[in-house]
Amino acid sequence: MNILKFFTAGSVDDGKSTLIGRLLYDTDSILADQLEALQNSNRKNDDGTIDLAILTDGLRAEREQGITIDVAYKYFQTAKRKFIIADTPGHIQYTRNMVTGASTANLAIILVDARNGVVEQTIRHSYLVSLLGIKHVVVAVNKMDMMDYSETVFNSIKDKYKALAQNLNLIDVNYIPVSALKGDNIVQNSERMDWYKGESLLHFLEQVDTDNLDKSQLARMPVQWVIRPQTDELHDYRGYAGRVLSGTFNLNDKITVLPSGASSTVEKIEFFDQTLDAAHAGQSVIIHLKDDVDISRGDTIVNASALPQETKLIEADLCWMDGRALDTSIMYLIQHNSKTTKCKISEILHKVDINTLEKHPADEFKLNDIGRVIVKTADALAFDLYDDNRANGSAILIDSRTNLTVGALMFRASVE
Amino acid sequence: MSEYNFDYLDELEAEAIHILREVAGQFEKPALLFSGGKDSITLVRLAEKAFRPGKFPFPLVHIDTGHNFEETIQYRDEMVSRIGEKLIIGSVQQSIDEGKVIEQTGKNASRNALQTVTLLDTILEHKFDACIGGARRDEEKARAKERIFSVRDEFGQWDPKRQRPELWNIYNGKIHKGENVRVFPISNWTELDVWNYIRRENIALPSIYFAHQRDCITRNGQLMAASPFLNMDDEDVVTNKKVRFRTVGDMSCTAAVESDADLIDDIIQEISESKISERGARLDDKVSEAAMEDRKKGGYF
């Protein structure tokens, strides 16, 4: 059994929270006391049934306003898979929350209201999915119950979305007609849409293989911590602790340490009380090297035959996440895996109107703005392009005046 | 490339180890909050996996309400001596003696709320800049929205509206003087994940997690252990039942469930079929729909 992390894009009006509530409810993931709290709540659907959307609205302000402000994480599992849902708000003023939720997801569910079809919001959400490099998309055409479960309606939305998907370079897109409110095609295939021959949403989520498109072969491990017990029996012990971002390190592999450029060979790989032959993407391990090289937190161990890019000038997409606008005259901190260094945004190349996807020249960047910039860093970063290796192609910006995380960066090119 | 099987528990474990090492790398004076419950016991195992054969780069901190189950304290002391790490104890009784908090009175009196003050004092005294805790997002809806690195101001307060965006697996631990960060490495684990992990790793637990005979009374529809810490009167009828505890907090606020599960396999079976969530056995969440949100804003774990 493995884990599928997905995020849901849509707004309250599209029935997003109802969809998630429905997935939880129909997989028996709601427990008796939670259900009791739900039934005691004053919010009900028009027909008197319980409002499943309440399950995901966690904060008091959200319950009062009936909207989702922040990212909420929800968990459920079936016999086949464990699921982590990032439930994010859909309105444009919460774009940064959506970017946050999407950053850790392998799959996106884009909700389209069958009554309205592909609208501005659909374009915006799909753009964010493409920006964040999510390879698998499910377009859930919701509220089919309000359109007489019409195949024609579904097909016309599907055709329209296909053009958008092509434009945005979304590779694996799947279309499912659903009614979250009535439960059609969520867990069970709906008898009311016998024209639909595909899988139910849950069945699809259980089966989809998210490993096939995302595996970078580039072996990378940022060093988080150097383990040196300095006891009598272990006085020469020196292990580099970190999580393998991508690729595989095998025993005797030739490696390079960046930024120093020192080379060595993998001598030993440890995981607690085990000694391993290889360390794979996702594993948190300790690596020992044959040679005594100077390594500390912030350095990256990489496969010597597939080096990352290394520059101080990087072209990147930036999503601005703070109420205080970007100031190109001041220094920020950039955190890339375990490395933090100073940086400046030296140039704004363009801003994207995320409703129309048009690019405009710009000289300011405000909350929720997205566009292309040039980042100039104090120390060189050892990175890969985001599209090649998401884990080593992303970074955050920190405002050292407030310590807040103010920007998300996706690296697109080195600037020579 | 060699084949390897990386299942969901391996992935959760690797993520938690990564988070613990980020704490070590980013903070000057971190601490691991240890309650003696299964979640913090799991954290200790994860810390062993993150830092052995080295020492932990942080002490364990126990906020002792003085109303703990005897079995928990015994477990704590045995564990600390086995792993050879430092334990710091913050005492709620001492906070009461010093007049910093006042003991609640009445039938539902509990020291649960008081421990927030002791925790904040302990953080201040030792200048901890990061406190690792075993909270999980599946426990409660306010927790479902909390970050893995959750910044608290100098009054220990959580501000849900000013949470930092947390992207990919990059954790921003930058703070101002006086602030601290609560770190939750097992945020993405569910109760069942924790139990499955404990089974897989063969981790010992305090005996109160397993079914045993105990004198109990019924309070607000919940089964409570009869103890000197519970204000009882003539209306309370003591009966001896076979019970176990799903969470371990104070004796005055942790309810028991009737159970025959005395092996971990039976417990996992019971939880898989259970229709009452884990925090459902906590009277402290019952106060209002926003009870947890309010307590977290006030500095609670």
PDB file of C-alpha atoms in Angstrom, chain A residues 13 26 29 47 55 74 113 132 167 185 250 268 277 326 342:
ATOM      1  CA  ASP A  13     -20.104  26.887  -5.251  1.00  0.00           C
ATOM      2  CA  ASP A  26     -18.760   6.955   1.607  1.00  0.00           C
ATOM      3  CA  SER A  29     -13.932   7.611   7.279  1.00  0.00           C
ATOM      4  CA  ASP A  47     -33.666  18.578   1.657  1.00  0.00           C
ATOM      5  CA  LEU A  55     -16.415  18.226   7.685  1.00  0.00           C
ATOM      6  CA  LYS A  74      -7.752  15.249   5.387  1.00  0.00           C
ATOM      7  CA  ASP A 113     -19.821  22.883 -12.294  1.00  0.00           C
ATOM      8  CA  LEU A 132       3.209  23.467  -9.936  1.00  0.00           C
ATOM      9  CA  ASN A 167      -2.503  24.716 -24.180  1.00  0.00           C
ATOM     10  CA  ASN A 185     -19.724   8.101  -9.576  1.00  0.00           C
ATOM     11  CA  ASN A 250      24.331   2.737  -4.692  1.00  0.00           C
ATOM     12  CA  LYS A 268      28.380   2.795   3.388  1.00  0.00           C
ATOM     13  CA  ASP A 277      23.046  -1.509  -0.566  1.00  0.00           C
ATOM     14  CA  LEU A 326       7.863  42.504  -3.456  1.00  0.00           C
ATOM     15  CA  LYS A 342      20.686  35.790   0.661  1.00  0.00           C
TER      16      LYS A 342
END
